[in-house]
PDB file of C-alpha atoms in Angstrom:
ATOM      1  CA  UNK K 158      -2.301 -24.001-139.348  1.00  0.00           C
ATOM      2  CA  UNK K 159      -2.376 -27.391-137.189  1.00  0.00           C
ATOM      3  CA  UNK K 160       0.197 -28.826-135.736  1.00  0.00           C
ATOM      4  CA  UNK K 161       1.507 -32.500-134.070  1.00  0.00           C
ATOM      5  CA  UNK K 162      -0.152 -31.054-130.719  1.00  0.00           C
ATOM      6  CA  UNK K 163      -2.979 -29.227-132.126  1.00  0.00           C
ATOM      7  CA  UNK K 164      -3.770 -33.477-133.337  1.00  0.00           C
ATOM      8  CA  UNK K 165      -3.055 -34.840-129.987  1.00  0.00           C
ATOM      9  CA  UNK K 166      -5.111 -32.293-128.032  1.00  0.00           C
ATOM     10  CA  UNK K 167      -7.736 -33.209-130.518  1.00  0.00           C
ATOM     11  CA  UNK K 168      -7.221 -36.764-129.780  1.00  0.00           C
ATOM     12  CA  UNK K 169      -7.074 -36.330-125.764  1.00  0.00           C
ATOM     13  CA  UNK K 170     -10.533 -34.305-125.926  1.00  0.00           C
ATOM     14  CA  UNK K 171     -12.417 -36.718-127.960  1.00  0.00           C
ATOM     15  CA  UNK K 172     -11.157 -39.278-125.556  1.00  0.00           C
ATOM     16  CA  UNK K 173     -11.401 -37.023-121.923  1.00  0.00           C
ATOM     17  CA  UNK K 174     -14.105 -34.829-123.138  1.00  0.00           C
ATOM     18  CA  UNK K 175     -13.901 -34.407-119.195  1.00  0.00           C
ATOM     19  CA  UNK K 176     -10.980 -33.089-118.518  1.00  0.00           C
ATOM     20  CA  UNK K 177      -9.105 -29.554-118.937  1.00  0.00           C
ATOM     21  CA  UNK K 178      -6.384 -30.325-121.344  1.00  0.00           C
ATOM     22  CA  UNK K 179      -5.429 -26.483-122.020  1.00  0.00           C
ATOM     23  CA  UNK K 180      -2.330 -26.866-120.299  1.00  0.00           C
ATOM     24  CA  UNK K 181      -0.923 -28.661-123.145  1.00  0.00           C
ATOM     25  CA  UNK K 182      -1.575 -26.161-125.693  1.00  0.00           C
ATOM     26  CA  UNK K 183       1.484 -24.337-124.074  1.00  0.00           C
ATOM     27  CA  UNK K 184       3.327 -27.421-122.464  1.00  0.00           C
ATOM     28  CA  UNK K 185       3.214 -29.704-124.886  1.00  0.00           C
ATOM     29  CA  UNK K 186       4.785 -27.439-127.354  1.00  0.00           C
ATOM     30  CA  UNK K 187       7.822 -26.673-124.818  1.00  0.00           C
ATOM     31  CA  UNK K 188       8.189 -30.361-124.695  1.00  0.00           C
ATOM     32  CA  UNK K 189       8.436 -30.823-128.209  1.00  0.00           C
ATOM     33  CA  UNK K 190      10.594 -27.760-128.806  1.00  0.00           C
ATOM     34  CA  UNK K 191      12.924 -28.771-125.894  1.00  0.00           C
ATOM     35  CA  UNK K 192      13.572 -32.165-127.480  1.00  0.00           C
ATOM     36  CA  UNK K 193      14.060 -30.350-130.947  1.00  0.00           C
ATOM     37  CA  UNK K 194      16.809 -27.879-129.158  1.00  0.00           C
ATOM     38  CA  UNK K 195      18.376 -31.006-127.784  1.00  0.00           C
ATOM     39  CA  UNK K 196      19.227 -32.619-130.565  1.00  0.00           C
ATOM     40  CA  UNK K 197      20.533 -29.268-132.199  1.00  0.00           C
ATOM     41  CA  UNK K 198      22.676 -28.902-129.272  1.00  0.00           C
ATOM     42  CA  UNK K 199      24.247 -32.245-129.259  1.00  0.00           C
ATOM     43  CA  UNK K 200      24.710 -31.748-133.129  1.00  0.00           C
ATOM     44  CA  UNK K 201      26.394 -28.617-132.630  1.00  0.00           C
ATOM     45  CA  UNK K 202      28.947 -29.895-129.822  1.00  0.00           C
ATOM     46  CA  UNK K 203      29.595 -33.211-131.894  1.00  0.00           C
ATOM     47  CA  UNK K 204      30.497 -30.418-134.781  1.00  0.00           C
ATOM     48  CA  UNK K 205      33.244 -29.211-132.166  1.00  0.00           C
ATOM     49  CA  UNK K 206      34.572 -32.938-130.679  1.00  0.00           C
ATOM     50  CA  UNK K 207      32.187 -32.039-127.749  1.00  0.00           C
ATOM     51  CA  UNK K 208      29.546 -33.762-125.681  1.00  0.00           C
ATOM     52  CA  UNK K 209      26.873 -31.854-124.150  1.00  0.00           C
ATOM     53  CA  UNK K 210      28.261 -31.964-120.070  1.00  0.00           C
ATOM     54  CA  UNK K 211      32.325 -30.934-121.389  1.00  0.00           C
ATOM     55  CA  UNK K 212      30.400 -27.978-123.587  1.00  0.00           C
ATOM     56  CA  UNK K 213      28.717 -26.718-119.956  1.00  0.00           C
ATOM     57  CA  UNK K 214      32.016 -27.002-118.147  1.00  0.00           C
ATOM     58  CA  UNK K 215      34.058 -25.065-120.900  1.00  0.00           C
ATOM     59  CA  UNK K 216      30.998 -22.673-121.328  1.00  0.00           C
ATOM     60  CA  UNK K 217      31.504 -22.323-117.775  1.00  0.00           C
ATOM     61  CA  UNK K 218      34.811 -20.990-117.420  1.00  0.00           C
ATOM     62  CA  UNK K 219      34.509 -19.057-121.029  1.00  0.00           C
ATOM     63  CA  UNK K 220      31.983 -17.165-118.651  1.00  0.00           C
ATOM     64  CA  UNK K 221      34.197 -16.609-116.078  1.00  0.00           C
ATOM     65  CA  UNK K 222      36.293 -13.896-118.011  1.00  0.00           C
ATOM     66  CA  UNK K 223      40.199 -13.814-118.387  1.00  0.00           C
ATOM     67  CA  UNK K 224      42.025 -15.768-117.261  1.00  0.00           C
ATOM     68  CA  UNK K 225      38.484 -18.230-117.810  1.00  0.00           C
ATOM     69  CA  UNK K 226      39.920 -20.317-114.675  1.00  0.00           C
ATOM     70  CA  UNK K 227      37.412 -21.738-112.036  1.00  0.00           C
ATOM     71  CA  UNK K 228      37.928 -23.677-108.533  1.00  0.00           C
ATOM     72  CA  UNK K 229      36.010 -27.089-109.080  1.00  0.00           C
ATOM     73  CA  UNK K 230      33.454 -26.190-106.669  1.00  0.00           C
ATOM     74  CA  UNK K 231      32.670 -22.905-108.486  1.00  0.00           C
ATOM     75  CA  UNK K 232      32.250 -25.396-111.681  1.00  0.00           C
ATOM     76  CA  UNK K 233      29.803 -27.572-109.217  1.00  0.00           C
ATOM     77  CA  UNK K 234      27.959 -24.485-108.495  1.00  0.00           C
ATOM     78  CA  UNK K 235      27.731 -23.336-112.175  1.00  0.00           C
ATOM     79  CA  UNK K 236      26.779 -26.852-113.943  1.00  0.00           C
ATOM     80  CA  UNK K 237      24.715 -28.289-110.745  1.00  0.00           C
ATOM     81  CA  UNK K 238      26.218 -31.116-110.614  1.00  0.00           C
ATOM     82  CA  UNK K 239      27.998 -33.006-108.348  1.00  0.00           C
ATOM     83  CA  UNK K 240      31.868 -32.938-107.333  1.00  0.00           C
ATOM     84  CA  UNK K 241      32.657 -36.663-108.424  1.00  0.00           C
ATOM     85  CA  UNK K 242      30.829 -36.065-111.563  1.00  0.00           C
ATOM     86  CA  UNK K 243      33.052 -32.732-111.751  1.00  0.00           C
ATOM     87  CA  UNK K 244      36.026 -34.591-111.136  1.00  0.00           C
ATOM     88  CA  UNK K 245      35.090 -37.019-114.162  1.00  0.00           C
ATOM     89  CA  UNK K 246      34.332 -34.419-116.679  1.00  0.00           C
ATOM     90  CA  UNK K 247      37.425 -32.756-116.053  1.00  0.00           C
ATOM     91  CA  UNK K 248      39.260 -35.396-115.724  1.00  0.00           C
ATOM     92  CA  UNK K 249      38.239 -36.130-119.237  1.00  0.00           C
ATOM     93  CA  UNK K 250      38.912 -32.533-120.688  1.00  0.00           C
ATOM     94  CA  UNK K 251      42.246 -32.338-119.472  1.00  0.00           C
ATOM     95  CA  UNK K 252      42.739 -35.662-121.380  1.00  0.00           C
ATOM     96  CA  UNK K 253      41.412 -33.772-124.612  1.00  0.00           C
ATOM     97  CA  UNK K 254      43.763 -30.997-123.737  1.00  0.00           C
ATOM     98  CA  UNK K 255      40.772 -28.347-123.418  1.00  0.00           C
ATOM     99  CA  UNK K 256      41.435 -27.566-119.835  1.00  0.00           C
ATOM    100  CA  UNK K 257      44.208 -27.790-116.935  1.00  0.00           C
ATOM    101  CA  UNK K 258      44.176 -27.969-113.521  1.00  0.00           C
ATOM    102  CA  UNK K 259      46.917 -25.817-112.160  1.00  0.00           C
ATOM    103  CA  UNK K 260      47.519 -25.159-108.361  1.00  0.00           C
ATOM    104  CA  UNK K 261      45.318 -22.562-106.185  1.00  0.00           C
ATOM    105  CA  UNK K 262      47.728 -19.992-105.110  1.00  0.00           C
ATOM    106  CA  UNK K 263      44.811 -18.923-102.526  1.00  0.00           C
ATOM    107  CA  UNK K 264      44.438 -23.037-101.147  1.00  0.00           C
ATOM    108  CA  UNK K 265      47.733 -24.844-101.503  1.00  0.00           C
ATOM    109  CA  UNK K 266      45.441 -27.862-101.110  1.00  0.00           C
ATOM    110  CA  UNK K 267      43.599 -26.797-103.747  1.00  0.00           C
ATOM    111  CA  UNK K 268      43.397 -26.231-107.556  1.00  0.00           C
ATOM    112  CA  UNK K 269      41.870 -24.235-110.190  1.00  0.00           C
ATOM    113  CA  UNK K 270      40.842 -25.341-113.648  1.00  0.00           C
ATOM    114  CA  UNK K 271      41.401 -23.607-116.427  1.00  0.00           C
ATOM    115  CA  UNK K 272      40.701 -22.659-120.068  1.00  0.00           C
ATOM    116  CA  UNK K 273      43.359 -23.774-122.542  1.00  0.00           C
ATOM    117  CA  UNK K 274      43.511 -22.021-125.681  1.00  0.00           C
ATOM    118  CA  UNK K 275      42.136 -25.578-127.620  1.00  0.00           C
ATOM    119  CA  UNK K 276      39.293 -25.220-125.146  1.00  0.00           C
ATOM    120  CA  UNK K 277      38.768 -21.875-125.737  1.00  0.00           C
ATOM    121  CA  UNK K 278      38.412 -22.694-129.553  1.00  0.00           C
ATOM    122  CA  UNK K 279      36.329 -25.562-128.779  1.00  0.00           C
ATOM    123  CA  UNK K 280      34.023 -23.885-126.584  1.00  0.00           C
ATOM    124  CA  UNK K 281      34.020 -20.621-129.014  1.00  0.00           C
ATOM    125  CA  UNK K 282      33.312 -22.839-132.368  1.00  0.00           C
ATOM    126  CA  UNK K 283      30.059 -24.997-130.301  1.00  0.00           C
ATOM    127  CA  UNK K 284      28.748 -21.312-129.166  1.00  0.00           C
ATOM    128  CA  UNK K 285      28.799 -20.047-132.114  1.00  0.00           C
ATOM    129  CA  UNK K 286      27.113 -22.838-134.627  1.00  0.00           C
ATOM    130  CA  UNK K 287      24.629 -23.399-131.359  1.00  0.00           C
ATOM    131  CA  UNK K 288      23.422 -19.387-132.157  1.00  0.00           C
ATOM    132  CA  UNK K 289      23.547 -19.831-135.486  1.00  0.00           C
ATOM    133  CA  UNK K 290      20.641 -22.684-135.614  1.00  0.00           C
ATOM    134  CA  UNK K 291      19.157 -20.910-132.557  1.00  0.00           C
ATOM    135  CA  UNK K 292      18.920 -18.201-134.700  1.00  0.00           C
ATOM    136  CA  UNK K 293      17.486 -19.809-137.716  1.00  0.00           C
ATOM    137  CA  UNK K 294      14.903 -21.307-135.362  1.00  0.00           C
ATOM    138  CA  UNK K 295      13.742 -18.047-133.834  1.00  0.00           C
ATOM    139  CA  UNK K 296      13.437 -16.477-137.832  1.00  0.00           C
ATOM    140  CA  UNK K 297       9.477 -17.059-137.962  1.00  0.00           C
ATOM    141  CA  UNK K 298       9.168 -14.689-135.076  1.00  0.00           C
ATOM    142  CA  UNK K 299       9.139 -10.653-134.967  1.00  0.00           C
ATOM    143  CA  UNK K 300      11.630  -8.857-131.922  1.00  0.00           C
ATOM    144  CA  UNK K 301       8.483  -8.458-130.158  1.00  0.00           C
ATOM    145  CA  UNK K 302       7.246 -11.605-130.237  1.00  0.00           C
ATOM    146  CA  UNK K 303      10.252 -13.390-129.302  1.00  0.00           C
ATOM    147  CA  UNK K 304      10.902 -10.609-126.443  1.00  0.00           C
ATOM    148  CA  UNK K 305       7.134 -11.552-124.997  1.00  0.00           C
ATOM    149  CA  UNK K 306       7.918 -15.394-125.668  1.00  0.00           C
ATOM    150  CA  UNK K 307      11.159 -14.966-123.595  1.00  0.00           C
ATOM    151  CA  UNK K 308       9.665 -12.975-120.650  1.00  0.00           C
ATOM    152  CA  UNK K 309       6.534 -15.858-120.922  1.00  0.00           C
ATOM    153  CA  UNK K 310       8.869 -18.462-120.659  1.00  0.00           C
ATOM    154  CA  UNK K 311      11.066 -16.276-117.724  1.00  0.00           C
ATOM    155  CA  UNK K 312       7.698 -16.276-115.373  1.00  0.00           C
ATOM    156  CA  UNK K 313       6.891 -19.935-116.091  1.00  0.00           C
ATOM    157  CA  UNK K 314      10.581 -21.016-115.233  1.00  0.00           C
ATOM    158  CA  UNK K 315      11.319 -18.648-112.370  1.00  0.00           C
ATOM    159  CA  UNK K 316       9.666 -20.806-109.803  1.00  0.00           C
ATOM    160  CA  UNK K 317      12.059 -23.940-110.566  1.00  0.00           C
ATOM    161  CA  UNK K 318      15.408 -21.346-110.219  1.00  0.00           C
ATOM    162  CA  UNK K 319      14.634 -20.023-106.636  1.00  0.00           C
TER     163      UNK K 319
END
């Protein structure tokens, strides 16, 4: 069975007969499949009235366990982004009503943001169509091949999360 890359690899060695083009038997294909995920993703959050950044703040503080309540610098930390773009995103899901920011009994300077039960729904509803596709996706392949794709994938991405 040949696929998009299987023709492009074709293409690249009839035109670079000298070079090693290997790596995009496995690369390309992660490219390709990243893009695909992508677009299932943002699908899946517009389904919910989400956008991809509000999904990984909610998803965030979902994580977080009861009461699902955060300090904005733990939401930095979790999302890796910065604090002014923090500030914007929940800025714009308190105006949605899918999070508050209440005071930090620990830092009266400073607050915590938290889960409302809309956000909870929200954030609940994109999770679960997100597995369901995800799921649907991952049919083609037996539980051992999609544990040894997932610990392939775990050694090639390690490097990037240290």
């Amino acid at each position: 069975m040949e696929d998009d890359v299987d023709r492009l690899i074709a293409a690249w060695q009839r035109e670079r007969p000298d070079m090693d083009v290997s790596p995009m038997h496995v690369l390309s294909r992660v490219t390709r499949l990243a893009l695909h995920l992508d677009r299932a993703r943002k699908q899946a959050f517009a389904d919910h009235g989400l956008e991809p950044s509000e999904f990984d703040v909610l998803s965030a503080l979902r994580r977080a366990g009861r009461p699902y309540q955060l300090s904005p610098g733990q939401l930095v930390h979790e999302t890796l982004v910065t604090s002014g773009t923090m500030t914007n995103r929940v800025d714009r899901l308190v105006g949605k009503g899918l999070v508050e920011r209440l005071p930090d009994p620990a830092d009266r300077r400073g607050v915590q943001v938290r889960l409302t039960p809309a956000g909870k729904n929200a954030v609940d509803g994109a999770l679960d169509a997100l597995l369901g596709h995800e799921q649907q996706l991952l049919a083609g392949l037996s539980a051992d091949e999609a544990t040894a794709l997932a610990g392939a994938l775990r050694t090639l991405s390690l490097p990037f999360d240290r």
